[in-house]
Short mmCIF file of N, CA and C in Angstrom, two decimals:
data_model
loop_
_atom_site.label_atom_id
_atom_site.label_comp_id
_atom_site.label_asym_id
_atom_site.label_seq_id
_atom_site.Cartn_x
_atom_site.Cartn_y
_atom_site.Cartn_z
N MET N 572 -32.50 28.95 -19.87
CA MET N 572 -31.34 28.52 -20.62
C MET N 572 -30.32 27.83 -19.72
N ASN N 573 -30.14 28.36 -18.51
CA ASN N 573 -29.18 27.81 -17.58
C ASN N 573 -29.61 26.42 -17.11
N LYS N 574 -30.92 26.25 -16.96
CA LYS N 574 -31.45 24.95 -16.53
C LYS N 574 -31.20 23.89 -17.61
N ARG N 575 -31.29 24.32 -18.85
CA ARG N 575 -31.09 23.39 -19.96
C ARG N 575 -29.63 22.91 -20.02
N LYS N 576 -28.68 23.82 -19.75
CA LYS N 576 -27.27 23.45 -19.73
C LYS N 576 -27.00 22.46 -18.60
N THR N 577 -27.59 22.69 -17.47
CA THR N 577 -27.40 21.80 -16.32
C THR N 577 -27.91 20.41 -16.64
N ILE N 578 -29.05 20.33 -17.29
CA ILE N 578 -29.62 19.04 -17.67
C ILE N 578 -28.70 18.34 -18.67
N LYS N 579 -28.13 19.11 -19.60
CA LYS N 579 -27.21 18.53 -20.58
C LYS N 579 -25.96 17.98 -19.89
N TYR N 580 -25.43 18.73 -18.94
CA TYR N 580 -24.24 18.26 -18.21
C TYR N 580 -24.53 16.99 -17.43
N ILE N 581 -25.66 16.96 -16.77
CA ILE N 581 -26.02 15.77 -15.99
C ILE N 581 -26.25 14.57 -16.90
N ALA N 582 -26.92 14.79 -18.02
CA ALA N 582 -27.16 13.70 -18.97
C ALA N 582 -25.85 13.18 -19.55
N THR N 583 -24.95 14.09 -19.89
CA THR N 583 -23.65 13.68 -20.42
C THR N 583 -22.87 12.89 -19.38
N PHE N 584 -22.89 13.36 -18.16
CA PHE N 584 -22.19 12.66 -17.08
C PHE N 584 -22.71 11.24 -16.92
N PHE N 585 -24.02 11.07 -16.90
CA PHE N 585 -24.59 9.73 -16.72
C PHE N 585 -24.34 8.84 -17.94
N LEU N 586 -24.33 9.41 -19.14
CA LEU N 586 -24.01 8.62 -20.32
C LEU N 586 -22.56 8.13 -20.30
N ILE N 587 -21.66 9.00 -19.90
CA ILE N 587 -20.25 8.59 -19.79
C ILE N 587 -20.10 7.54 -18.69
N LEU N 588 -20.75 7.75 -17.58
CA LEU N 588 -20.71 6.78 -16.48
C LEU N 588 -21.31 5.45 -16.91
N PHE N 589 -22.37 5.51 -17.67
CA PHE N 589 -23.03 4.30 -18.18
C PHE N 589 -22.10 3.53 -19.13
N ALA N 590 -21.26 4.24 -19.86
CA ALA N 590 -20.33 3.58 -20.79
C ALA N 590 -19.09 3.06 -20.07
N ILE N 591 -18.63 3.76 -19.06
CA ILE N 591 -17.39 3.38 -18.38
C ILE N 591 -17.60 2.29 -17.34
N SER N 592 -18.74 2.25 -16.68
CA SER N 592 -18.94 1.28 -15.60
C SER N 592 -18.84 -0.18 -16.05
N PRO N 593 -19.38 -0.59 -17.20
CA PRO N 593 -19.17 -1.99 -17.60
C PRO N 593 -17.71 -2.30 -17.92
N ILE N 594 -17.01 -1.33 -18.47
CA ILE N 594 -15.59 -1.54 -18.76
C ILE N 594 -14.82 -1.75 -17.46
N LEU N 595 -15.09 -0.92 -16.47
CA LEU N 595 -14.42 -1.09 -15.18
C LEU N 595 -14.78 -2.41 -14.53
N PHE N 596 -16.04 -2.79 -14.63
CA PHE N 596 -16.47 -4.07 -14.05
C PHE N 596 -15.74 -5.23 -14.70
N LEU N 597 -15.64 -5.21 -16.02
CA LEU N 597 -14.97 -6.30 -16.73
C LEU N 597 -13.46 -6.32 -16.48
N LEU N 598 -12.88 -5.18 -16.16
CA LEU N 598 -11.46 -5.15 -15.85
C LEU N 598 -11.17 -5.61 -14.42
N ILE N 599 -12.05 -5.27 -13.49
CA ILE N 599 -11.81 -5.58 -12.08
C ILE N 599 -12.26 -6.99 -11.71
N TYR N 600 -13.32 -7.48 -12.29
CA TYR N 600 -13.91 -8.75 -11.87
C TYR N 600 -12.94 -9.93 -11.93
N PRO N 601 -12.14 -10.11 -12.98
CA PRO N 601 -11.22 -11.26 -12.98
C PRO N 601 -10.16 -11.19 -11.89
N LYS N 602 -9.80 -10.01 -11.45
CA LYS N 602 -8.76 -9.84 -10.42
C LYS N 602 -9.36 -9.58 -9.04
N TYR N 603 -10.66 -9.76 -8.88
CA TYR N 603 -11.33 -9.41 -7.63
C TYR N 603 -10.76 -10.17 -6.44
N ASN N 604 -10.55 -11.48 -6.58
CA ASN N 604 -10.02 -12.28 -5.47
C ASN N 604 -8.61 -11.85 -5.11
N ASP N 605 -7.78 -11.57 -6.10
CA ASP N 605 -6.42 -11.11 -5.83
C ASP N 605 -6.43 -9.78 -5.09
N ILE N 606 -7.34 -8.91 -5.48
CA ILE N 606 -7.44 -7.60 -4.82
C ILE N 606 -7.87 -7.78 -3.37
N LEU N 607 -8.85 -8.65 -3.12
CA LEU N 607 -9.30 -8.88 -1.75
C LEU N 607 -8.21 -9.49 -0.89
N ILE N 608 -7.47 -10.45 -1.43
CA ILE N 608 -6.39 -11.08 -0.67
C ILE N 608 -5.32 -10.05 -0.33
N THR N 609 -5.00 -9.19 -1.27
CA THR N 609 -4.00 -8.15 -1.03
C THR N 609 -4.45 -7.20 0.06
N ILE N 610 -5.72 -6.82 0.03
CA ILE N 610 -6.24 -5.90 1.04
C ILE N 610 -6.27 -6.55 2.41
N LYS N 611 -6.66 -7.82 2.48
CA LYS N 611 -6.73 -8.51 3.77
C LYS N 611 -5.34 -8.79 4.34
N ASN N 612 -4.34 -8.99 3.48
CA ASN N 612 -2.99 -9.26 3.95
C ASN N 612 -2.21 -8.00 4.29
N PHE N 613 -2.78 -6.86 4.08
CA PHE N 613 -2.11 -5.60 4.39
C PHE N 613 -2.07 -5.43 5.90
N ASP N 614 -0.86 -5.52 6.45
CA ASP N 614 -0.68 -5.41 7.90
C ASP N 614 0.35 -4.31 8.17
N PRO N 615 -0.11 -3.13 8.55
CA PRO N 615 0.83 -2.02 8.75
C PRO N 615 1.85 -2.29 9.87
N TYR N 616 1.44 -3.02 10.90
CA TYR N 616 2.36 -3.32 12.01
C TYR N 616 3.52 -4.18 11.52
N ARG N 617 3.23 -5.22 10.74
CA ARG N 617 4.27 -6.10 10.23
C ARG N 617 5.20 -5.35 9.27
N ILE N 618 4.61 -4.52 8.42
CA ILE N 618 5.40 -3.76 7.46
C ILE N 618 6.34 -2.79 8.19
N SER N 619 5.83 -2.11 9.22
CA SER N 619 6.67 -1.17 9.95
C SER N 619 7.78 -1.90 10.71
N GLN N 620 7.49 -3.08 11.23
CA GLN N 620 8.52 -3.87 11.90
C GLN N 620 9.63 -4.25 10.93
N GLU N 621 9.26 -4.76 9.77
CA GLU N 621 10.25 -5.16 8.78
C GLU N 621 11.11 -3.98 8.33
N LYS N 622 10.47 -2.84 8.10
CA LYS N 622 11.21 -1.67 7.64
C LYS N 622 12.15 -1.15 8.72
N SER N 623 11.70 -1.11 9.98
CA SER N 623 12.57 -0.60 11.04
C SER N 623 13.73 -1.55 11.29
N ILE N 624 13.50 -2.85 11.26
CA ILE N 624 14.59 -3.81 11.47
C ILE N 624 15.59 -3.73 10.32
N SER N 625 15.11 -3.62 9.10
CA SER N 625 16.04 -3.52 7.97
C SER N 625 16.83 -2.21 8.03
N LEU N 626 16.20 -1.13 8.48
CA LEU N 626 16.91 0.14 8.62
C LEU N 626 17.98 0.04 9.70
N LEU N 627 17.63 -0.53 10.85
CA LEU N 627 18.59 -0.64 11.94
C LEU N 627 19.75 -1.56 11.58
N THR N 628 19.47 -2.63 10.85
CA THR N 628 20.55 -3.53 10.44
C THR N 628 21.43 -2.86 9.39
N ALA N 629 20.87 -1.99 8.61
CA ALA N 629 21.66 -1.32 7.58
C ALA N 629 22.61 -0.29 8.19
N ILE N 630 22.20 0.38 9.27
CA ILE N 630 23.06 1.42 9.84
C ILE N 630 23.95 0.91 10.96
N ALA N 631 23.72 -0.29 11.45
CA ALA N 631 24.55 -0.85 12.53
C ALA N 631 25.91 -1.27 11.96
N PRO N 632 26.97 -1.06 12.75
CA PRO N 632 28.29 -1.51 12.28
C PRO N 632 28.38 -3.03 12.32
N PRO N 633 29.24 -3.61 11.50
CA PRO N 633 29.37 -5.06 11.51
C PRO N 633 29.95 -5.56 12.84
N ARG N 634 29.72 -6.81 13.12
CA ARG N 634 30.09 -7.39 14.41
C ARG N 634 31.60 -7.45 14.61
N ASP N 635 32.36 -7.60 13.56
CA ASP N 635 33.81 -7.74 13.72
C ASP N 635 34.49 -6.42 14.09
N ARG N 636 33.79 -5.32 14.05
CA ARG N 636 34.38 -4.03 14.44
C ARG N 636 34.30 -3.78 15.93
N TYR N 637 33.55 -4.59 16.65
CA TYR N 637 33.46 -4.44 18.10
C TYR N 637 34.68 -5.08 18.76
N ALA N 638 35.18 -4.45 19.78
CA ALA N 638 36.28 -5.04 20.57
C ALA N 638 35.67 -5.68 21.80
N GLU N 639 36.14 -6.86 22.10
CA GLU N 639 35.63 -7.55 23.29
C GLU N 639 36.37 -7.03 24.52
N LEU N 640 35.63 -6.54 25.46
CA LEU N 640 36.21 -6.03 26.70
C LEU N 640 35.70 -6.86 27.86
N VAL N 641 36.59 -7.20 28.75
CA VAL N 641 36.21 -7.92 29.96
C VAL N 641 36.12 -6.89 31.07
N LEU N 642 34.95 -6.74 31.60
CA LEU N 642 34.75 -5.70 32.60
C LEU N 642 34.90 -6.23 34.03
N GLY N 643 34.83 -7.50 34.21
CA GLY N 643 34.93 -8.05 35.57
C GLY N 643 36.27 -8.75 35.76
N ALA N 644 36.68 -8.85 37.00
CA ALA N 644 37.93 -9.54 37.32
C ALA N 644 37.62 -10.97 37.71
N THR N 645 38.46 -11.88 37.28
CA THR N 645 38.27 -13.28 37.66
C THR N 645 39.21 -13.63 38.80
N SER N 646 38.81 -14.55 39.65
CA SER N 646 39.65 -14.90 40.79
C SER N 646 40.43 -16.17 40.58
#
């Protein structure tokens, strides 16, 4: 009896997979090139650089708040 249930579960799984796979194929195929371009353009180094620079510029004080100091003497 247990073997029969297992066979039913496996058959049901493959029938559902058989029905869903063409739907997924038809949904993904028209966007396949866009998906590949997005994956190939994914550059973690560039993204981390942009995020760190934007963070540092956001927390840095504006330039007009700095006082200009002359540390050397002129002759």
